[in-house]
Coordinates of C-alpha atoms and ligand atoms in Angstrom, one line a residue:
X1 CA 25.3 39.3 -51.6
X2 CA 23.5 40.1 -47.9
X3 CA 20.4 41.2 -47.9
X4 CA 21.1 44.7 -46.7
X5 CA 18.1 47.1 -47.7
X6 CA 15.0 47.1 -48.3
X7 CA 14.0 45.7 -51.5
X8 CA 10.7 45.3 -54.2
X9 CA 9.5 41.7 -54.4
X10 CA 7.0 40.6 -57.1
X11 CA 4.8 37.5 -56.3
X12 CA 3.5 35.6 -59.3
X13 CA 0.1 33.6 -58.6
X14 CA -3.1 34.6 -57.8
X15 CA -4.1 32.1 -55.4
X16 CA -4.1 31.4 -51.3
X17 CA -1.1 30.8 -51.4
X18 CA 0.1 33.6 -53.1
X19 CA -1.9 35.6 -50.8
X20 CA 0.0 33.9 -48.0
X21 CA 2.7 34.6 -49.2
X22 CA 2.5 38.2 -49.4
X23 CA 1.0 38.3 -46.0
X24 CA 4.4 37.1 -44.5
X25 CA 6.4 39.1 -46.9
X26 CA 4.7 42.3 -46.2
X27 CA 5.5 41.8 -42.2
X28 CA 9.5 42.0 -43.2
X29 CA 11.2 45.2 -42.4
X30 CA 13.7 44.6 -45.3
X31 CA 10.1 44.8 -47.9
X32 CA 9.9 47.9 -49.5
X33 CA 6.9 47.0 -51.6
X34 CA 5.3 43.9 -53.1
X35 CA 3.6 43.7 -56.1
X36 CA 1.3 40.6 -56.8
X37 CA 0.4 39.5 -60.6
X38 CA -2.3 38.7 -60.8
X39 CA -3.5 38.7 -57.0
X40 CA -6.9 38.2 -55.9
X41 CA -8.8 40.1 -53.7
X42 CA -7.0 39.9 -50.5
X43 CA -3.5 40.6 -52.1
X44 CA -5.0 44.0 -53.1
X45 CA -6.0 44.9 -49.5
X46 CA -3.0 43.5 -48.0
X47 CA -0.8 46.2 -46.8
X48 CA 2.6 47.7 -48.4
X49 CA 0.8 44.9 -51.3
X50 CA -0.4 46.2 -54.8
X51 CA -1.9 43.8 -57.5
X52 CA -1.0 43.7 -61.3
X53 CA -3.1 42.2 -64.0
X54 CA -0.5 40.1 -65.6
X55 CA -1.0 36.2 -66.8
X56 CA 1.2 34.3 -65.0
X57 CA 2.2 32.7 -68.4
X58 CA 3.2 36.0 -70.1
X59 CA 6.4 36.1 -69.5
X60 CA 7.2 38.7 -71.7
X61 CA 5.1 41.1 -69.9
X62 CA 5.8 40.1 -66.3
X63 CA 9.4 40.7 -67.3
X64 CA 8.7 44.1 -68.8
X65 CA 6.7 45.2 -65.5
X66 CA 9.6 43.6 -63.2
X67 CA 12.5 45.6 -65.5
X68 CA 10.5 48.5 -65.3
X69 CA 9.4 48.7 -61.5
X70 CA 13.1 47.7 -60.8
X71 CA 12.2 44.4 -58.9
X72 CA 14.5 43.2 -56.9
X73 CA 13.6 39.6 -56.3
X74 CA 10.6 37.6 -57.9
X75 CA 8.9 34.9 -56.1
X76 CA 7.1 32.3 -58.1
X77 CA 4.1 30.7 -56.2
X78 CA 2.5 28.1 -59.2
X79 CA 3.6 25.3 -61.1
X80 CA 2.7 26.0 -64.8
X81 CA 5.2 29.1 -64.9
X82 CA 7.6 27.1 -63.9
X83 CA 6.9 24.3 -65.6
X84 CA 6.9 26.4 -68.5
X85 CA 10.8 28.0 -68.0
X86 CA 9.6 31.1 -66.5
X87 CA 12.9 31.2 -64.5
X88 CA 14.9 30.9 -67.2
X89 CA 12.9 33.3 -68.8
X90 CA 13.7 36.2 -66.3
X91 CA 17.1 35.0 -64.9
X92 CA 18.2 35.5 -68.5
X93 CA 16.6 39.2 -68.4
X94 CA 19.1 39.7 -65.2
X95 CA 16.6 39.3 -62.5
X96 CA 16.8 37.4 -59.3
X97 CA 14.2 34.6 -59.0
X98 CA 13.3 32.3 -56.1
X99 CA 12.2 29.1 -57.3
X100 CA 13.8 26.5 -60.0
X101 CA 14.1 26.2 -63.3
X102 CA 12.1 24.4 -66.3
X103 CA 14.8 21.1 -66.3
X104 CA 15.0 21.6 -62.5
X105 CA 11.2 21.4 -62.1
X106 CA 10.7 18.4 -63.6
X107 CA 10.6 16.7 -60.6
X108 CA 7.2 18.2 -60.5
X109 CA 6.0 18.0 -63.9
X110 CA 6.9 14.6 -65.1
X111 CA 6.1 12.0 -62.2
X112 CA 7.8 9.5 -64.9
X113 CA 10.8 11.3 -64.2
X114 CA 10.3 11.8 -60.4
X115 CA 9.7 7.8 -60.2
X116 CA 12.9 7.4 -62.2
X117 CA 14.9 10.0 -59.9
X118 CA 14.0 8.1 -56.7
X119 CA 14.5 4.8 -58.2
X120 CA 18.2 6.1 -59.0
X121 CA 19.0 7.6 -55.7
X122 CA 17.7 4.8 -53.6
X123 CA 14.6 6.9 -52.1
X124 CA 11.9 5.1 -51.2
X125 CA 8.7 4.7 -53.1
X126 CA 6.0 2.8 -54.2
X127 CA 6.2 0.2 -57.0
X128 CA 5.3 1.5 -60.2
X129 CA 5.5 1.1 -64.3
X130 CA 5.0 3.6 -67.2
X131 CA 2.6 3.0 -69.8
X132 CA 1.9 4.8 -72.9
X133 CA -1.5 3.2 -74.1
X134 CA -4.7 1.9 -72.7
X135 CA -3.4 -1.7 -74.0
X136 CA 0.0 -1.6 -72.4
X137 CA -1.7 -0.6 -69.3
X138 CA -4.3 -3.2 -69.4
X139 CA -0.8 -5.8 -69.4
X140 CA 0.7 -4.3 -66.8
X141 CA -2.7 -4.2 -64.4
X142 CA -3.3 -7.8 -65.3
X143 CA 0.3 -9.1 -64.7
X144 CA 1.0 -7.0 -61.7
X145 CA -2.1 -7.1 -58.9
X146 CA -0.3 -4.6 -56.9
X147 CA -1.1 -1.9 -59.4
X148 CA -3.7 0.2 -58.2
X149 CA -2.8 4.0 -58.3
X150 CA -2.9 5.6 -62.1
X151 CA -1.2 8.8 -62.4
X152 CA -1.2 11.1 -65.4
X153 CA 2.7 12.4 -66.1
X154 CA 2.5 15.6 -66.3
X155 CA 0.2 18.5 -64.6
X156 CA -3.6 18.4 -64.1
X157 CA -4.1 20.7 -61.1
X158 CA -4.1 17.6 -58.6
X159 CA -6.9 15.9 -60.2
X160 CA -5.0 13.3 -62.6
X161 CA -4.1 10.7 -59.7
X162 CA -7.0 7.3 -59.3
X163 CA -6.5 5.8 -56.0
X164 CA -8.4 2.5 -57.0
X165 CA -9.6 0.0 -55.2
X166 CA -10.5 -2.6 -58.2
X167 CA -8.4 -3.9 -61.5
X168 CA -11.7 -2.5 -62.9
X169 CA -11.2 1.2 -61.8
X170 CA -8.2 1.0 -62.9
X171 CA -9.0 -0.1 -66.5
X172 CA -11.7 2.9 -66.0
X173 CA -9.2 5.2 -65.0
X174 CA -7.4 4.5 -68.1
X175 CA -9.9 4.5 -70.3
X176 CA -10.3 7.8 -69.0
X177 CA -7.2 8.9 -69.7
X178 CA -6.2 7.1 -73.0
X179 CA -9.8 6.8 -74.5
X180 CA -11.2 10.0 -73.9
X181 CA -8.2 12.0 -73.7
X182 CA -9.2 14.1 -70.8
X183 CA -6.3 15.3 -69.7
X184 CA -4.2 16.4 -73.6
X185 CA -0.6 16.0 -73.4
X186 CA 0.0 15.7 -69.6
X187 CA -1.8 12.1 -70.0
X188 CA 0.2 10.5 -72.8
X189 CA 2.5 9.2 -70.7
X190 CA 0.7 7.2 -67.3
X191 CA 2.3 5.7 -64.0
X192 CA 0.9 2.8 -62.5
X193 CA 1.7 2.2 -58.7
X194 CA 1.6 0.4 -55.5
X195 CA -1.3 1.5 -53.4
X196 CA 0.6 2.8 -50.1
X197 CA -1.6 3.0 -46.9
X198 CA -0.4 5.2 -44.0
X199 CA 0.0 8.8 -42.4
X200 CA 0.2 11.6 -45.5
X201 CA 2.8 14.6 -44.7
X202 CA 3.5 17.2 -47.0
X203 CA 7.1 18.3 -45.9
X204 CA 8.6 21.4 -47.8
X205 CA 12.5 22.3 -47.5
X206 CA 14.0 25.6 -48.8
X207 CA 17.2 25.0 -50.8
X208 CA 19.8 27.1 -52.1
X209 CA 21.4 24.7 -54.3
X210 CA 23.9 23.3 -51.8
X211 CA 21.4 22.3 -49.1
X212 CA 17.8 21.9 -47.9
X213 CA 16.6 23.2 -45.1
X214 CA 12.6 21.8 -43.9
X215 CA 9.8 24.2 -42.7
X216 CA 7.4 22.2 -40.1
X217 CA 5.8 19.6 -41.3
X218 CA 2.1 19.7 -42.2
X219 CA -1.2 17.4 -43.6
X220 CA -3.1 17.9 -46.5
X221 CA -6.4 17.3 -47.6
X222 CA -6.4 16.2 -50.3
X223 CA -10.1 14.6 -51.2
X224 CA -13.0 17.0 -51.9
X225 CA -15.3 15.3 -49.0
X226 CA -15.3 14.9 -45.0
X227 CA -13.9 11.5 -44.3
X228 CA -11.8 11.3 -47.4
X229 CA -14.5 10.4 -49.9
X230 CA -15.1 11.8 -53.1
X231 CA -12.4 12.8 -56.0
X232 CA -8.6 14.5 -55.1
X233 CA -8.5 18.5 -55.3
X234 CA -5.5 20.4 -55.1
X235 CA -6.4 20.6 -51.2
X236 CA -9.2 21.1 -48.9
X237 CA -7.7 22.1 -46.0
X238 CA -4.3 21.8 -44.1
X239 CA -2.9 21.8 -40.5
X240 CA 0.8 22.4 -39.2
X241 CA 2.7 20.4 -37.4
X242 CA 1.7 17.5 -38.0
X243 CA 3.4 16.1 -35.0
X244 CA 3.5 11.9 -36.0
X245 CA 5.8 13.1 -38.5
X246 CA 8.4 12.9 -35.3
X247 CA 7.7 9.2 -35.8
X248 CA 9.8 8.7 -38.6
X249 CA 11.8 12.1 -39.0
X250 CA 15.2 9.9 -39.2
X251 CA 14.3 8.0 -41.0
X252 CA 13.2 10.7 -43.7
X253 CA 16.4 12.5 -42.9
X254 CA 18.5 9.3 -43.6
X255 CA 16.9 8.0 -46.8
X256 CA 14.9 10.9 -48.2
X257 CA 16.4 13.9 -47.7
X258 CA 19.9 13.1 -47.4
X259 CA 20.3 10.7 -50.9
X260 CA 18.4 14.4 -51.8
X261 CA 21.7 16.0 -50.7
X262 CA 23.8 14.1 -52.4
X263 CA 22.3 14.4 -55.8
X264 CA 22.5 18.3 -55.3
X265 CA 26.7 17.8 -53.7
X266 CA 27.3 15.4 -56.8
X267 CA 25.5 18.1 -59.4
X268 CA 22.8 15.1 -60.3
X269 CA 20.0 18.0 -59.2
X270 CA 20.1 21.3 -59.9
X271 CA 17.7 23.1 -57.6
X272 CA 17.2 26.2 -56.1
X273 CA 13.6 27.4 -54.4
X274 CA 10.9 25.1 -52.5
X275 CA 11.1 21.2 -52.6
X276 CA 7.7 19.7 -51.9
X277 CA 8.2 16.2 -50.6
X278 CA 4.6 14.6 -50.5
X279 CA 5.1 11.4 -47.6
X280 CA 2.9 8.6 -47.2
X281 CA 4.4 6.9 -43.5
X282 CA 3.8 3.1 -43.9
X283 CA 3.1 1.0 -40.6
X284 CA 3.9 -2.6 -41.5
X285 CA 0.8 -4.7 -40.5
X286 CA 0.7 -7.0 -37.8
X287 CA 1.5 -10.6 -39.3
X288 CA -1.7 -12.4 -39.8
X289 CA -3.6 -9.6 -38.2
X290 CA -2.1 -11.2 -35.0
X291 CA -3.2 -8.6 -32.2
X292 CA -0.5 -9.9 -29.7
X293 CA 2.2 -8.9 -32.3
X294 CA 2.6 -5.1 -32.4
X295 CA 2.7 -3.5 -36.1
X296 CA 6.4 -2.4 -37.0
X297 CA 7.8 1.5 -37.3
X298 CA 6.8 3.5 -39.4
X299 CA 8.5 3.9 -43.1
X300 CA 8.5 6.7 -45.5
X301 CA 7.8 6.4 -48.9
X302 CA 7.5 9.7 -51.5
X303 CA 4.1 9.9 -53.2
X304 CA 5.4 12.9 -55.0
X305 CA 8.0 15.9 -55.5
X306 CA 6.4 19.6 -56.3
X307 CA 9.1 22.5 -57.4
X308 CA 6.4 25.2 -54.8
X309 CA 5.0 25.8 -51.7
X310 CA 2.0 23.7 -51.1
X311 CA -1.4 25.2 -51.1
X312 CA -3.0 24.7 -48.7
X313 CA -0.1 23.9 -46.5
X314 CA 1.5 27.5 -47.0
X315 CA -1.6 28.9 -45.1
X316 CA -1.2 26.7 -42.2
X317 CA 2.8 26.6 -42.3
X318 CA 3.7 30.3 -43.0
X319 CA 1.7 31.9 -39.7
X320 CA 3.6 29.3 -37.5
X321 CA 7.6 31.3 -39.1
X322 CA 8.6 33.3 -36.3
X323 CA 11.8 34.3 -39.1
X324 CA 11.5 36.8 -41.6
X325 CA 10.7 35.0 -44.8
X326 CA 12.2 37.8 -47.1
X327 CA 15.9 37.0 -46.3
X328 CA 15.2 33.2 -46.4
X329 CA 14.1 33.2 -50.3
X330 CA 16.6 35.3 -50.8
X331 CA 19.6 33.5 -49.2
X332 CA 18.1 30.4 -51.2
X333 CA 19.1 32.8 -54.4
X334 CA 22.2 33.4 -53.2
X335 CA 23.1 29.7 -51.6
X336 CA 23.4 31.2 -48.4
X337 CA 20.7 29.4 -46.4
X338 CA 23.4 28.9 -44.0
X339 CA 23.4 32.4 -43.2
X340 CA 19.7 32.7 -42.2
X341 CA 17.7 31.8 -39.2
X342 CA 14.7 30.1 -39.5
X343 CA 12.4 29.8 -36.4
X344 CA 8.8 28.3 -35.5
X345 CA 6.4 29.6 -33.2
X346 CA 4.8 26.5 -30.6
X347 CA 1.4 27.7 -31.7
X348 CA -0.7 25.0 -34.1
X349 CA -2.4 25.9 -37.1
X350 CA -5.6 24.8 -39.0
X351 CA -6.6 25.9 -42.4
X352 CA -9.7 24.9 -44.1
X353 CA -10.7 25.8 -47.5
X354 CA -14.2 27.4 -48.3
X355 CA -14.8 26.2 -52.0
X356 CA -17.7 26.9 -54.9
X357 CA -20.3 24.2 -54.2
X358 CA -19.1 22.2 -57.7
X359 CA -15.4 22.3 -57.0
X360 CA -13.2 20.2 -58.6
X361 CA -15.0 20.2 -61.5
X362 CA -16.9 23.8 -61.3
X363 CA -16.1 27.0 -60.0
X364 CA -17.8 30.4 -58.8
X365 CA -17.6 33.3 -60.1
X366 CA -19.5 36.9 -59.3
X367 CA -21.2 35.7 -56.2
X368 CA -20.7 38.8 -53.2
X369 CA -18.4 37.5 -50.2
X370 CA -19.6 38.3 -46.7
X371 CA -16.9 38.2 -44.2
X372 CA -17.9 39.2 -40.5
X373 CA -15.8 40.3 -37.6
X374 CA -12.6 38.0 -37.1
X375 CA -11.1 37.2 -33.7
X376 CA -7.0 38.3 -34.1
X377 CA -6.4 33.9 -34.0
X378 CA -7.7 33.8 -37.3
X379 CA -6.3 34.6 -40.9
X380 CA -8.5 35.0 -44.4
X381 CA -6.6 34.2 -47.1
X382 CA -8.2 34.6 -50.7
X383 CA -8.1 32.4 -53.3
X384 CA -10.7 32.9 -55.9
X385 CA -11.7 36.2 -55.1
X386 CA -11.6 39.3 -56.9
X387 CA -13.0 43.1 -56.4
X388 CA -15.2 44.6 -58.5
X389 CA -16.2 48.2 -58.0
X390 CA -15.1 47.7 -54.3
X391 CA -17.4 44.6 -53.8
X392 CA -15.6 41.5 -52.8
X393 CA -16.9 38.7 -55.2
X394 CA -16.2 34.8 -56.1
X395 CA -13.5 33.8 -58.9
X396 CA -12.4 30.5 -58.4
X397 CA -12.9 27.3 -57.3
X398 CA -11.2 27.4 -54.0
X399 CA -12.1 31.1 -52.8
X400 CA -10.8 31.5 -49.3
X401 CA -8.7 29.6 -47.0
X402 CA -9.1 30.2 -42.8
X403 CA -6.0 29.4 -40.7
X404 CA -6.7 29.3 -36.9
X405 CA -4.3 29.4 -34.6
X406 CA -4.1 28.2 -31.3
X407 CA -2.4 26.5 -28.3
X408 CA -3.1 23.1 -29.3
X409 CA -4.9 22.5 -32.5
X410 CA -8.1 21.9 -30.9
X411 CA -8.4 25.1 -30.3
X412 CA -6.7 25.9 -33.9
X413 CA -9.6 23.5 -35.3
X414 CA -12.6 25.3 -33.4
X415 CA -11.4 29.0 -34.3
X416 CA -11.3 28.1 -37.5
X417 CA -14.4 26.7 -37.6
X418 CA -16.3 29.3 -35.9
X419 CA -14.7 31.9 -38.0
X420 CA -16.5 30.2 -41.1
X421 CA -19.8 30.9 -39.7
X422 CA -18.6 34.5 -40.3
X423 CA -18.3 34.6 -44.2
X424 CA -20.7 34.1 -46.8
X425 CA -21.3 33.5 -50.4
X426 CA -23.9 31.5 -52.6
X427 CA -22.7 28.0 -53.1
X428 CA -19.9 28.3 -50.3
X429 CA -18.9 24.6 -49.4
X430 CA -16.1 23.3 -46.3
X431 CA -14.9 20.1 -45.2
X432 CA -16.0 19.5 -41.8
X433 CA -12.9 17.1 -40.3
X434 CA -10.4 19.4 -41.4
X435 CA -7.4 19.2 -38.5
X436 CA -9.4 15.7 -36.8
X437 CA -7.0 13.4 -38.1
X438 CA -4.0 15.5 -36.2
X439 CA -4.7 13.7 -32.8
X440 CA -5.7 10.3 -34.1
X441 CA -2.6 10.3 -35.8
X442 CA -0.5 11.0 -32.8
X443 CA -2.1 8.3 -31.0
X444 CA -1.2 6.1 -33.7
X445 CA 2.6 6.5 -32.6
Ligands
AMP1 P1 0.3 12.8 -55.8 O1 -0.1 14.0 -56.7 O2 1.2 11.8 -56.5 O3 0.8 13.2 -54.4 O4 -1.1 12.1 -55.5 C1 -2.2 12.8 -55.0 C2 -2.8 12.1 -53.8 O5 -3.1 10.7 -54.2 C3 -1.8 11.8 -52.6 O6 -1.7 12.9 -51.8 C4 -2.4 10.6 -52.0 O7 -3.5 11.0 -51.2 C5 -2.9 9.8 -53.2 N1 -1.8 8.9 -53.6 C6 -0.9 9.1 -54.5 N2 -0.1 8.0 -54.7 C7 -0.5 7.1 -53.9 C8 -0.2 5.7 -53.6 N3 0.9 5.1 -54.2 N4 -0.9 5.0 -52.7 C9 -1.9 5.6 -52.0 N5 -2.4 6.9 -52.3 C10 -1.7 7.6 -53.2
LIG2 N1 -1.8 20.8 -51.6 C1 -1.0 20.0 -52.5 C2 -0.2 20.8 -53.4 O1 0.0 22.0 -53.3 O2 0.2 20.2 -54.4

């Protein structure tokens, strides 16, 4: 069915990317009105836009409110409800959902699984084995020296993955894991892997079912601290394009995306909504360090699938769609995505997270925002924010994310940066290199 008329969306999430998302759908002439459960603070000032206090795990009462407000197409923005079947959930009510199922988005919430996907369709990806003890991992670290990444299975808000350096961090890691049981359930299961080094790209593809279809391609950053120190986060900032990506897009179309394609022609993958593919380019080494002999191409390998739109990346991505988004998600319902333009502005984006000074582990909550005056080349999304009585205040660990745009990302970088001398709050916290690695990559090519 053609998306004819204008229609009521409802966005589940609460987050930047939520609020991203309802940005962009709001612009579309075909949106009638968006509601956002539960939104934040900038959802509820976003216009055509209207928050509703619903858990994103009640599925019971989001599908009451969706019945009742006779939603025409739901948009789910985080992983838990979908890990959790909330597709199933409200397909089975009648309603028309963008984004995959619980068996579908396993690719996301079992990395066992996603390991054992790749493996069987020939994508690339790092060496790895499962373990289910701190013993059996303490085997595998000692027999295999290439083991240096531990992963929990299942989810932990981007903060179950150890990139060690040592056999000893990892025996920590696992401690960690095993020993004092820090992450429940998702950590009963436990990958070890290769450490990869290389160029990180987070490329996202609609698909309908039938095909996939890639926005740009953007960078992640994914480690609390400038320079990449300190531990991973669900993301600190994010730019778009990230332009090395050109480097090796063949080869990600021949051995990624296309043994991708065939698993969905040959009904081995059942997926409908955003596919995350997290990249980690590999340049072969020179041999012997050998400065005369140049370092090979570039090679993809997949760190990871996710079943959603990236956050950060959706703030950076989603202000570079020329399209409308609206009939996009919903030609991915209908497997239509043939059917639909999609179209990218030249412009470069930047987006850097302002975060509560003890994010990961901490977040902030009641503390008044100040946002200043905003050139027009800069977007505030909200995270962890929320009004009370009117007054914009903290709730969250990531609170708001700042996209500049620009004609080269230079200038994307600096508006972005000068826009966060604008805004306020007690404890606010940024990376400062946010966007830096965009040209030193490219020279890398
Ligand atoms: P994941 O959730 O699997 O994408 O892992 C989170 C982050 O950990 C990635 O974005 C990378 O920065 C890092 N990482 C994951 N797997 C590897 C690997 N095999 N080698 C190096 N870094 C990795
Ligand atoms: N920014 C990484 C993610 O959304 O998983």
């Amino acid at each position: 069915m053609k998306l004819d008329r204008p229609i009521k969306v409802l966005v589940i999430g609460g987050g930047g990317r939520e609020h991203a998302l309802c940005w962009k759908l709001a612009q579309s002439p075909l949106a009638e009105a968006i509601y956002c459960t539960p939104g934040n603070g900038g959802t509820a000032k976003t216009p055509k836009v209207s928050n509703v206090n619903i858990d994103v795990m009640d599925f019971a009462q989001l599908c009451e409110f969706a019945l009742g407000s006779a939603i025409d197409l739901v948009v789910v923005g985080p992983d838990n409800p979908l890990a959790g079947g909330i597709v199933d959930f409200l397909s089975n009510k009648g309603l028309k959902v963008f984004g995959p199922t619980k068996e579908s988005s396993r690719l996301e919430w079992s990395k066992a699984y996603a390991k054992d996907f790749m493996s069987a369709h020939g994508i690339p990806t790092a060496r790895y084995a499962v373990c289910n003890s701190f013993e059996m991992g303490a085997e595998i670290v000692a027999e295999s020296p290439w083991a240096r990444v531990v992963k929990v299975d299942g989810l932990a808000l981007g903060k179950g993955v150890f990139v060690c350096q040592t056999d000893e961090e990892v025996l920590e890691a696992l401690s960690h894991i095993f020993h004092k049981q820090r992450f429940g359930q998702a950590g009963e299961k436990v990958i070890l892997e290769e450490r990869l080094h290389g160029l990180e790209v987070s490329l996202l593809a609609f698909c309908d079912g039938r095909r996939l279809v890639p926005l740009i391609p953007s960078q992640d950053h994914k480690q609390r601290f400038s320079d990449d120190r300190g531990p991973n986060t669900g993301g600190m900032g994010a730019y778009a394009p990230a332009e090395f990506y050109g480097h090796c897009q063949a080869d990600v179309e021949s051995k990624v995306l296309e043994p991708i394609q065939q698993a969905l022609e040959a009904g081995d993958l059942v997926y409908q909504g955003i596919l995350y593919v997290g990249l980690m380019l590999t340049r072969q080494s020179c041999p012997n360090d050998n400065p005369e002999v140049p370092p090979g191409p570039y090679q993809p390998y997949v760190l990871e699938f996710n079943a959603r739109f990236g956050d950060p990346e959706t703030q950076a991505i989603l202000p570079l769609m020329t399209s409308d988004l609206l009939p996009v998600l919903w030609a991915c319902t209908e497997g239509a995505l043939n059917k639909v333009k999609i179209e990218w502005s030249s412009l470069c984006s930047c987006c850097v997270v302002a975060c509560a000074k003890d994010y990961p582990e901490g977040i902030s909550s009641g503390e008044p925002i100040v946002v200043g005056a905003l050139p027009d080349e800069v977007i505030v999304y909200h995270a962890g924010t929320k009004l009370t009585d009117g007054q914009l205040v903290t709730n969250g660990g990531r609170v708001l994310a700042l996209t500049g745009l620009g004609s080269s990302m230079d200038l994307a970088r600096e508006r972005a940066y000068q826009a966060l001398k604008a805004i306020s709050f007690a404890g606010m916290d940024y990376r400062q290199d946010i966007g830096k690695r965009a040209s030193h990559a490219c020279q890398l090519g």
